[in-house]
GROMACS .gro file of C-alpha atoms in nm:
model
  416
    1MET     CA    1   1.776   9.744   1.181
    2SER     CA    2   1.651   9.492   1.435
    3THR     CA    3   1.356   9.581   1.658
    4ARG     CA    4   1.446   9.648   2.018
    5LEU     CA    5   1.249   9.403   2.229
    6GLN     CA    6   1.061   9.528   2.533
    7PRO     CA    7   0.865   9.357   2.812
    8ILE     CA    8   0.505   9.273   2.719
    9ARG     CA    9   0.258   9.540   2.833
   10GLY     CA   10   0.152   9.473   3.190
   11THR     CA   11   0.472   9.288   3.280
   12ARG     CA   12   0.799   9.414   3.418
   13ASP     CA   13   1.148   9.307   3.514
   14LEU     CA   14   1.235   9.296   3.884
   15ILE     CA   15   1.595   9.410   3.924
   16GLY     CA   16   1.796   9.562   4.209
   17ALA     CA   17   1.582   9.722   4.482
   18ASP     CA   18   1.260   9.601   4.315
   19ALA     CA   19   1.383   9.242   4.330
   20ARG     CA   20   1.502   9.278   4.690
   21ARG     CA   21   1.162   9.407   4.805
   22HIS     CA   22   0.983   9.130   4.613
   23GLN     CA   23   1.210   8.867   4.766
   24ALA     CA   24   1.163   9.012   5.116
   25VAL     CA   25   0.784   8.993   5.087
   26ALA     CA   26   0.801   8.624   4.994
   27GLU     CA   27   1.064   8.536   5.255
   28VAL     CA   28   0.894   8.719   5.541
   29ALA     CA   29   0.552   8.576   5.451
   30ARG     CA   30   0.693   8.225   5.420
   31ARG     CA   31   0.867   8.254   5.759
   32ILE     CA   32   0.564   8.393   5.946
   33ALA     CA   33   0.323   8.147   5.784
   34ALA     CA   34   0.548   7.859   5.892
   35LEU     CA   35   0.532   7.984   6.251
   36TYR     CA   36   0.152   7.947   6.230
   37GLY     CA   37   0.180   7.591   6.099
   38PHE     CA   38   0.123   7.657   5.728
   39GLU     CA   39   0.303   7.433   5.480
   40GLU     CA   40   0.388   7.561   5.133
   41TRP     CA   41   0.212   7.406   4.834
   42ILE     CA   42   0.339   7.477   4.483
   43THR     CA   43   0.066   7.424   4.225
   44PRO     CA   44   0.092   7.455   3.845
   45ILE     CA   45   0.085   7.799   3.686
   46PHE     CA   46  -0.176   7.676   3.437
   47GLU     CA   47  -0.477   7.456   3.502
   48ASP     CA   48  -0.774   7.305   3.322
   49THR     CA   49  -0.994   7.607   3.248
   50ARG     CA   50  -1.279   7.446   3.440
   51VAL     CA   51  -1.085   7.490   3.766
   52PHE     CA   52  -1.126   7.867   3.743
   53ALA     CA   53  -1.464   7.868   3.565
   54ARG     CA   54  -1.604   7.667   3.857
   55GLY     CA   55  -1.398   7.846   4.116
   56LEU     CA   56  -1.471   8.202   4.009
   57GLY     CA   57  -1.806   8.155   3.836
   58GLU     CA   58  -1.879   8.167   3.464
   59THR     CA   59  -2.028   8.517   3.490
   60SER     CA   60  -1.752   8.676   3.697
   61ASP     CA   61  -1.550   8.953   3.535
   62VAL     CA   62  -1.230   8.752   3.576
   63VAL     CA   63  -1.367   8.453   3.387
   64ALA     CA   64  -1.560   8.655   3.131
   65LYS     CA   65  -1.301   8.922   3.055
   66GLU     CA   66  -0.961   8.875   3.217
   67MET     CA   67  -0.836   8.517   3.192
   68TYR     CA   68  -0.549   8.410   2.969
   69THR     CA   69  -0.707   8.101   2.816
   70PHE     CA   70  -0.567   7.897   2.527
   71THR     CA   71  -0.615   7.563   2.357
   72ASP     CA   72  -0.306   7.344   2.371
   73ARG     CA   73  -0.188   7.107   2.098
   74GLY     CA   74  -0.398   6.827   2.244
   75GLY     CA   75  -0.715   7.033   2.213
   76ASP     CA   76  -0.754   7.098   2.587
   77SER     CA   77  -0.860   7.437   2.718
   78LEU     CA   78  -0.598   7.565   2.964
   79THR     CA   79  -0.580   7.887   3.162
   80LEU     CA   80  -0.292   8.071   3.328
   81ARG     CA   81  -0.402   8.098   3.689
   82PRO     CA   82  -0.571   8.433   3.769
   83GLU     CA   83  -0.567   8.341   4.140
   84ASN     CA   84  -0.458   8.039   4.345
   85THR     CA   85  -0.736   7.948   4.586
   86ALA     CA   86  -0.914   7.739   4.323
   87GLY     CA   87  -0.589   7.561   4.237
   88VAL     CA   88  -0.523   7.481   4.603
   89CYS     CA   89  -0.873   7.336   4.641
   90ARG     CA   90  -0.825   7.131   4.323
   91ALA     CA   91  -0.493   7.004   4.461
   92LEU     CA   92  -0.661   6.902   4.787
   93VAL     CA   93  -0.910   6.689   4.596
   94SER     CA   94  -0.683   6.545   4.325
   95ASN     CA   95  -0.416   6.446   4.578
   96GLY     CA   96  -0.667   6.262   4.798
   97LEU     CA   97  -0.619   6.487   5.100
   98THR     CA   98  -0.985   6.545   5.188
   99GLN     CA   99  -0.963   6.262   5.443
  100ASN     CA  100  -0.668   6.428   5.616
  101LEU     CA  101  -0.804   6.759   5.740
  102PRO     CA  102  -0.744   7.029   5.830
  103GLN     CA  103  -0.474   7.127   5.583
  104LYS     CA  104  -0.297   7.460   5.637
  105VAL     CA  105  -0.150   7.587   5.310
  106PHE     CA  106   0.081   7.875   5.216
  107TYR     CA  107   0.159   7.970   4.857
  108ALA     CA  108   0.354   8.235   4.668
  109GLY     CA  109   0.387   8.289   4.296
  110PRO     CA  110   0.280   8.460   3.973
  111MET     CA  111  -0.082   8.507   3.860
  112PHE     CA  112  -0.213   8.638   3.528
  113ARG     CA  113  -0.506   8.864   3.437
  114TYR     CA  114  -0.571   9.063   3.125
  115GLU     CA  115  -0.669   9.397   3.275
  116ARG     CA  116  -0.564   9.758   3.240
  117PRO     CA  117  -0.215   9.797   3.388
  118GLN     CA  118  -0.173  10.063   3.656
  119LYS     CA  119   0.044  10.137   3.957
  120GLY     CA  120   0.074   9.822   4.165
  121ARG     CA  121  -0.135   9.618   3.919
  122TYR     CA  122   0.010   9.418   3.632
  123ARG     CA  123  -0.103   9.150   3.389
  124GLN     CA  124   0.156   8.921   3.540
  125PHE     CA  125   0.141   8.988   3.911
  126HIS     CA  126   0.238   8.793   4.221
  127GLN     CA  127   0.048   8.683   4.528
  128ILE     CA  128   0.112   8.528   4.863
  129GLY     CA  129  -0.174   8.353   5.036
  130VAL     CA  130  -0.281   8.114   5.309
  131GLU     CA  131  -0.572   7.871   5.323
  132VAL     CA  132  -0.710   7.658   5.607
  133LEU     CA  133  -0.902   7.371   5.451
  134GLY     CA  134  -1.131   7.161   5.668
  135ALA     CA  135  -1.195   7.386   5.972
  136ALA     CA  136  -1.537   7.547   6.026
  137GLU     CA  137  -1.460   7.708   6.361
  138PRO     CA  138  -1.448   8.088   6.403
  139LEU     CA  139  -1.100   8.047   6.553
  140ALA     CA  140  -0.971   7.939   6.210
  141ASP     CA  141  -1.103   8.265   6.058
  142ALA     CA  142  -0.937   8.470   6.329
  143GLU     CA  143  -0.602   8.288   6.314
  144VAL     CA  144  -0.583   8.326   5.936
  145ILE     CA  145  -0.640   8.700   5.975
  146ALA     CA  146  -0.388   8.723   6.261
  147CYS     CA  147  -0.125   8.551   6.047
  148GLY     CA  148  -0.182   8.811   5.774
  149TRP     CA  149  -0.152   9.094   6.025
  150ARG     CA  150   0.176   8.953   6.161
  151ILE     CA  151   0.317   8.942   5.807
  152ILE     CA  152   0.219   9.305   5.752
  153GLN     CA  153   0.383   9.398   6.081
  154ALA     CA  154   0.699   9.199   6.005
  155LEU     CA  155   0.734   9.379   5.671
  156GLY     CA  156   0.730   9.709   5.861
  157ILE     CA  157   0.423   9.844   5.678
  158ALA     CA  158   0.149   9.820   5.943
  159ASP     CA  159   0.129  10.198   5.987
  160GLY     CA  160  -0.171  10.317   5.787
  161VAL     CA  161  -0.304   9.965   5.717
  162VAL     CA  162  -0.645   9.882   5.866
  163LEU     CA  163  -0.838   9.555   5.886
  164GLU     CA  164  -1.197   9.593   5.768
  165ILE     CA  165  -1.429   9.300   5.833
  166ASN     CA  166  -1.786   9.191   5.766
  167THR     CA  167  -1.994   8.876   5.768
  168LEU     CA  168  -2.172   8.723   5.470
  169GLY     CA  169  -2.383   8.502   5.694
  170ASP     CA  170  -2.486   8.143   5.637
  171ALA     CA  171  -2.696   8.005   5.349
  172GLU     CA  172  -3.025   8.107   5.512
  173SER     CA  173  -2.898   8.460   5.580
  174ARG     CA  174  -2.774   8.497   5.223
  175GLU     CA  175  -3.099   8.373   5.072
  176ALA     CA  176  -3.297   8.634   5.265
  177TYR     CA  177  -3.041   8.898   5.172
  178ARG     CA  178  -3.048   8.795   4.807
  179ALA     CA  179  -3.426   8.844   4.800
  180ALA     CA  180  -3.391   9.189   4.955
  181LEU     CA  181  -3.123   9.292   4.704
  182LEU     CA  182  -3.327   9.159   4.413
  183SER     CA  183  -3.623   9.370   4.524
  184TYR     CA  184  -3.408   9.681   4.578
  185PHE     CA  185  -3.209   9.667   4.254
  186THR     CA  186  -3.515   9.570   4.045
  187ALA     CA  187  -3.674   9.895   4.156
  188HIS     CA  188  -3.364  10.078   4.023
  189GLU     CA  189  -3.296   9.854   3.723
  190ALA     CA  190  -3.303  10.137   3.471
  191ALA     CA  191  -3.015  10.310   3.653
  192LEU     CA  192  -2.793  10.002   3.661
  193SER     CA  193  -2.498   9.955   3.429
  194PRO     CA  194  -2.543   9.701   3.146
  195ASP     CA  195  -2.323   9.449   3.327
  196SER     CA  196  -2.520   9.484   3.649
  197ARG     CA  197  -2.852   9.444   3.468
  198VAL     CA  198  -2.719   9.107   3.351
  199ARG     CA  199  -2.610   9.021   3.705
  200LEU     CA  200  -2.944   9.127   3.857
  201HIS     CA  201  -3.133   8.804   3.794
  202ARG     CA  202  -2.831   8.571   3.792
  203ASN     CA  203  -2.677   8.685   4.120
  204PRO     CA  204  -2.762   9.032   4.255
  205LEU     CA  205  -2.480   9.006   4.512
  206ARG     CA  206  -2.240   9.052   4.220
  207ILE     CA  207  -2.374   9.407   4.177
  208LEU     CA  208  -2.221   9.493   4.514
  209ASP     CA  209  -1.875   9.434   4.361
  210SER     CA  210  -1.939   9.666   4.064
  211LYS     CA  211  -1.685   9.941   3.997
  212ASP     CA  212  -1.929  10.147   3.787
  213ALA     CA  213  -1.983  10.490   3.946
  214GLY     CA  214  -2.361  10.480   3.899
  215ASP     CA  215  -2.381  10.133   4.046
  216ARG     CA  216  -2.170  10.243   4.341
  217ARG     CA  217  -2.421  10.518   4.424
  218LEU     CA  218  -2.703  10.263   4.429
  219VAL     CA  219  -2.496  10.017   4.631
  220ALA     CA  220  -2.438  10.284   4.897
  221GLU     CA  221  -2.811  10.279   4.974
  222ALA     CA  222  -2.866   9.905   4.933
  223PRO     CA  223  -2.977   9.682   5.223
  224LEU     CA  224  -2.706   9.546   5.452
  225ILE     CA  225  -2.661   9.175   5.516
  226THR     CA  226  -2.618   9.240   5.887
  227ASP     CA  227  -2.995   9.302   5.897
  228PHE     CA  228  -3.064   8.947   5.770
  229LEU     CA  229  -2.832   8.731   5.982
  230THR     CA  230  -2.959   8.418   6.150
  231PRO     CA  231  -2.869   8.371   6.519
  232ALA     CA  232  -2.608   8.108   6.421
  233ALA     CA  233  -2.446   8.339   6.165
  234ARG     CA  234  -2.438   8.627   6.410
  235ALA     CA  235  -2.281   8.403   6.675
  236HIS     CA  236  -2.004   8.296   6.432
  237TYR     CA  237  -1.924   8.659   6.347
  238GLU     CA  238  -1.919   8.769   6.710
  239ALA     CA  239  -1.686   8.481   6.797
  240VAL     CA  240  -1.445   8.587   6.521
  241LEU     CA  241  -1.439   8.942   6.659
  242ARG     CA  242  -1.373   8.813   7.013
  243HIS     CA  243  -1.084   8.596   6.892
  244LEU     CA  244  -0.932   8.884   6.695
  245ALA     CA  245  -0.933   9.096   7.010
  246VAL     CA  246  -0.736   8.823   7.189
  247PHE     CA  247  -0.492   8.800   6.896
  248GLY     CA  248  -0.443   9.176   6.926
  249VAL     CA  249  -0.557   9.259   6.572
  250PRO     CA  250  -0.725   9.602   6.546
  251VAL     CA  251  -1.057   9.582   6.360
  252ARG     CA  252  -1.290   9.819   6.178
  253GLU     CA  253  -1.628   9.674   6.087
  254ASN     CA  254  -1.742   9.753   5.733
  255PRO     CA  255  -2.085   9.615   5.636
  256ARG     CA  256  -2.018   9.694   5.268
  257ILE     CA  257  -1.749   9.427   5.225
  258VAL     CA  258  -1.906   9.147   5.021
  259ARG     CA  259  -1.817   8.848   4.806
  260GLY     CA  260  -2.044   8.778   4.512
  261LEU     CA  261  -1.967   8.408   4.469
  262ASP     CA  262  -2.216   8.159   4.609
  263TYR     CA  263  -1.960   7.949   4.797
  264TYR     CA  264  -1.848   8.239   5.017
  265SER     CA  265  -2.005   8.254   5.362
  266HIS     CA  266  -1.953   8.410   5.703
  267THR     CA  267  -1.629   8.610   5.738
  268ALA     CA  268  -1.514   8.853   5.468
  269PHE     CA  269  -1.225   9.091   5.530
  270GLU     CA  270  -0.973   9.326   5.371
  271PHE     CA  271  -0.658   9.497   5.492
  272VAL     CA  272  -0.679   9.841   5.333
  273THR     CA  273  -0.458  10.148   5.312
  274ASP     CA  274  -0.467  10.496   5.163
  275ARG     CA  275  -0.086  10.515   5.145
  276LEU     CA  276  -0.086  10.421   4.778
  277GLY     CA  277  -0.321  10.704   4.678
  278ALA     CA  278  -0.688  10.614   4.679
  279GLN     CA  279  -0.780  10.352   4.937
  280GLY     CA  280  -0.669  10.015   4.813
  281THR     CA  281  -0.680   9.659   4.934
  282VAL     CA  282  -0.343   9.502   5.013
  283MET     CA  283  -0.474   9.171   5.150
  284GLY     CA  284  -0.821   9.023   5.133
  285GLY     CA  285  -1.007   8.702   5.192
  286GLY     CA  286  -1.282   8.521   5.373
  287ARG     CA  287  -1.458   8.194   5.430
  288TYR     CA  288  -1.551   7.983   5.127
  289ASN     CA  289  -1.725   7.668   5.246
  290GLY     CA  290  -1.841   7.548   4.904
  291LEU     CA  291  -1.534   7.567   4.680
  292VAL     CA  292  -1.382   7.225   4.752
  293GLU     CA  293  -1.718   7.071   4.663
  294GLU     CA  294  -1.710   7.263   4.332
  295MET     CA  295  -1.379   7.084   4.261
  296GLY     CA  296  -1.542   6.744   4.303
  297GLY     CA  297  -1.458   6.693   4.670
  298PRO     CA  298  -1.683   6.652   4.972
  299PRO     CA  299  -1.835   6.954   5.150
  300THR     CA  300  -1.532   7.111   5.316
  301PRO     CA  301  -1.524   7.435   5.517
  302ALA     CA  302  -1.233   7.663   5.430
  303VAL     CA  303  -1.101   8.012   5.495
  304GLY     CA  304  -0.804   8.208   5.359
  305TRP     CA  305  -0.663   8.524   5.209
  306ALA     CA  306  -0.443   8.645   4.926
  307ALA     CA  307  -0.220   8.952   4.905
  308GLY     CA  308  -0.063   9.122   4.607
  309MET     CA  309   0.314   9.119   4.642
  310GLU     CA  310   0.345   9.428   4.423
  311ARG     CA  311   0.119   9.626   4.657
  312LEU     CA  312   0.310   9.508   4.964
  313ALA     CA  313   0.640   9.596   4.797
  314LEU     CA  314   0.513   9.946   4.716
  315LEU     CA  315   0.420   9.993   5.081
  316MET     CA  316   0.769   9.879   5.181
  317GLU     CA  317   0.921  10.134   4.945
  318ALA     CA  318   0.696  10.412   5.080
  319ALA     CA  319   0.790  10.317   5.437
  320GLY     CA  320   1.163  10.318   5.359
  321ARG     CA  321   1.185   9.944   5.419
  322THR     CA  322   1.380   9.844   5.108
  323PRO     CA  323   1.638   9.580   5.204
  324PRO     CA  324   1.992   9.708   5.143
  325ALA     CA  325   2.198   9.572   4.857
  326PRO     CA  326   2.437   9.297   4.967
  327ARG     CA  327   2.793   9.406   5.038
  328PRO     CA  328   3.025   9.115   4.961
  329VAL     CA  329   3.398   9.078   4.996
  330ALA     CA  330   3.577   9.123   4.662
  331VAL     CA  331   3.845   8.855   4.637
  332ILE     CA  332   4.125   8.986   4.414
  333PRO     CA  333   4.445   8.804   4.311
  334ARG     CA  334   4.755   9.027   4.333
  335GLU     CA  335   4.887   8.886   4.007
  336GLU     CA  336   4.798   8.618   3.753
  337ALA     CA  337   4.995   8.355   3.944
  338ALA     CA  338   4.773   8.417   4.246
  339GLU     CA  339   4.443   8.324   4.075
  340ALA     CA  340   4.439   7.967   4.211
  341ALA     CA  341   4.498   8.091   4.565
  342ALA     CA  342   4.227   8.358   4.519
  343ILE     CA  343   3.979   8.095   4.399
  344ALA     CA  344   4.057   7.883   4.706
  345ALA     CA  345   4.008   8.184   4.935
  346ALA     CA  346   3.675   8.276   4.772
  347GLU     CA  347   3.548   7.920   4.804
  348ALA     CA  348   3.655   7.912   5.170
  349LEU     CA  349   3.448   8.225   5.234
  350ARG     CA  350   3.147   8.082   5.050
  351GLY     CA  351   3.182   7.749   5.225
  352ALA     CA  352   3.152   7.934   5.555
  353GLY     CA  353   2.835   8.107   5.434
  354ARG     CA  354   3.000   8.442   5.354
  355LEU     CA  355   2.944   8.667   5.053
  356ALA     CA  356   3.238   8.664   4.813
  357VAL     CA  357   3.270   8.787   4.454
  358MET     CA  358   3.563   8.754   4.216
  359GLU     CA  359   3.668   9.002   3.953
  360TYR     CA  360   3.768   8.812   3.640
  361ARG     CA  361   4.009   9.038   3.458
  362GLY     CA  362   4.215   9.357   3.454
  363SER     CA  363   4.495   9.502   3.657
  364LEU     CA  364   4.486   9.516   4.035
  365LYS     CA  365   4.384   9.881   4.012
  366ARG     CA  366   4.097   9.810   3.769
  367ARG     CA  367   3.970   9.526   3.983
  368MET     CA  368   3.974   9.749   4.291
  369GLU     CA  369   3.776  10.013   4.100
  370ARG     CA  370   3.511   9.756   4.012
  371ALA     CA  371   3.496   9.645   4.377
  372ASP     CA  372   3.425  10.008   4.472
  373ARG     CA  373   3.146  10.034   4.211
  374LEU     CA  374   3.001   9.711   4.345
  375GLN     CA  375   2.997   9.872   4.692
  376ALA     CA  376   3.184   9.575   4.832
  377ARG     CA  377   3.241   9.584   5.207
  378ALA     CA  378   3.611   9.500   5.169
  379ALA     CA  379   3.867   9.364   4.928
  380LEU     CA  380   4.066   9.051   5.011
  381LEU     CA  381   4.396   9.073   4.824
  382VAL     CA  382   4.546   8.727   4.777
  383ALA     CA  383   4.908   8.648   4.690
  384ALA     CA  384   5.028   8.335   4.512
  385ASP     CA  385   5.149   8.181   4.838
  386GLY     CA  386   4.796   8.220   4.986
  387SER     CA  387   4.881   8.512   5.214
  388CYS     CA  388   4.608   8.777   5.231
  389GLU     CA  389   4.555   9.145   5.299
  390TRP     CA  390   4.224   9.297   5.402
  391LYS     CA  391   4.131   9.639   5.266
  392ASP     CA  392   3.832   9.799   5.433
  393LEU     CA  393   3.659   9.988   5.151
  394ASP     CA  394   3.472  10.214   5.394
  395THR     CA  395   3.775  10.338   5.589
  396GLY     CA  396   4.058  10.265   5.345
  397GLU     CA  397   4.250  10.076   5.615
  398GLN     CA  398   4.463   9.791   5.477
  399ARG     CA  399   4.644   9.522   5.676
  400PRO     CA  400   4.762   9.161   5.659
  401ILE     CA  401   4.499   8.912   5.769
  402ALA     CA  402   4.464   8.537   5.819
  403LEU     CA  403   4.197   8.372   5.608
  404ALA     CA  404   4.014   8.255   5.921
  405GLU     CA  405   3.985   8.616   6.044
  406ALA     CA  406   3.868   8.732   5.699
  407ILE     CA  407   3.595   8.469   5.712
  408ALA     CA  408   3.487   8.600   6.052
  409LEU     CA  409   3.475   8.960   5.926
  410ALA     CA  410   3.304   8.893   5.591
  411PRO     CA  411   2.929   8.965   5.567
  412ALA     CA  412   2.678   8.681   5.557
  413PRO     CA  413   2.364   8.698   5.338
  414THR     CA  414   2.066   8.864   5.500
  415THR     CA  415   1.714   8.723   5.467
  416GLY     CA  416   1.367   8.830   5.567
   0.00000   0.00000   0.00000
């Protein structure tokens, strides 16, 4: 007996309503991002491993524990992308675009991480994201956030979603903060998790990202970066908040939002919700002024965010925002001799941008039954001479109809 094949653990098939929600997230995000001037970049799904080792840091959990890395037949180390910001920055440099700034980038696609699968989190997952490369101004931070908020609103899931924001300060602020954290966590080193004891002397800011329950208790009492901001860093943060007020984005300040990587600076933010159970992040990002330089480019300020499409789709489902299944017109020949005329009618509908499906076999009755199961809006019954009848499958009304009128009545595809 042959083994029944199943999807690999941590992956899933997107079919029916799942696929429609997934598609809506991408289409809505792509449309809103375009209104803000973002152009879509499509980067490879796998990259030289160094792109992510540099981009995420050799000691990060993603690099150390979660990446799908393999050696190809040429002996090169390649990695399925665990996120796309590093790939976008690599693309900026390798395509010679650092002299043509700013660049405003949108992306959508699959990412891969080997982690424990759970609701809304998979080993193959999908993200949308935007990046502004080459703009240091606080207005860029605020506009990136506003674009994300408009996408959330356009998806119909803004209820219960809150923007939380913090600042990571400039290099001087972070150095003073790093010293304070090192002093604080060294005094509690015995209570730290093994991973955080390793992080302590390499980069104590990484401890702030720890998910360990004991570490979280210590983090709750740790110093706050807002106490170590330089005047310039504080001015940048206050300008971002002022711009967000003008954009009409509601804000909740959260001094515990951090980013452990050295190239992050200034703004850090998350859109969070408790509508998926425990509070979870549905969109997050910040300013990362050092990442392009890590990719071999010149110092380039940048800011952006990424959002999990699975999380956004779950929020759509919870909010009753699942796009309806399409309701085409079923084009049915009255007899075998009418198939050519039915094909011509179906192609006329499609040529006019209307939804049309054809049933391939069976009696007229069987084909009508399949049209009902398909939840078609109507059946267009076509005779060999090209004459047509329209049967409304909601009301049961049936009448002769000209093809031009059928085209006018037939549904068009809906998009986000």
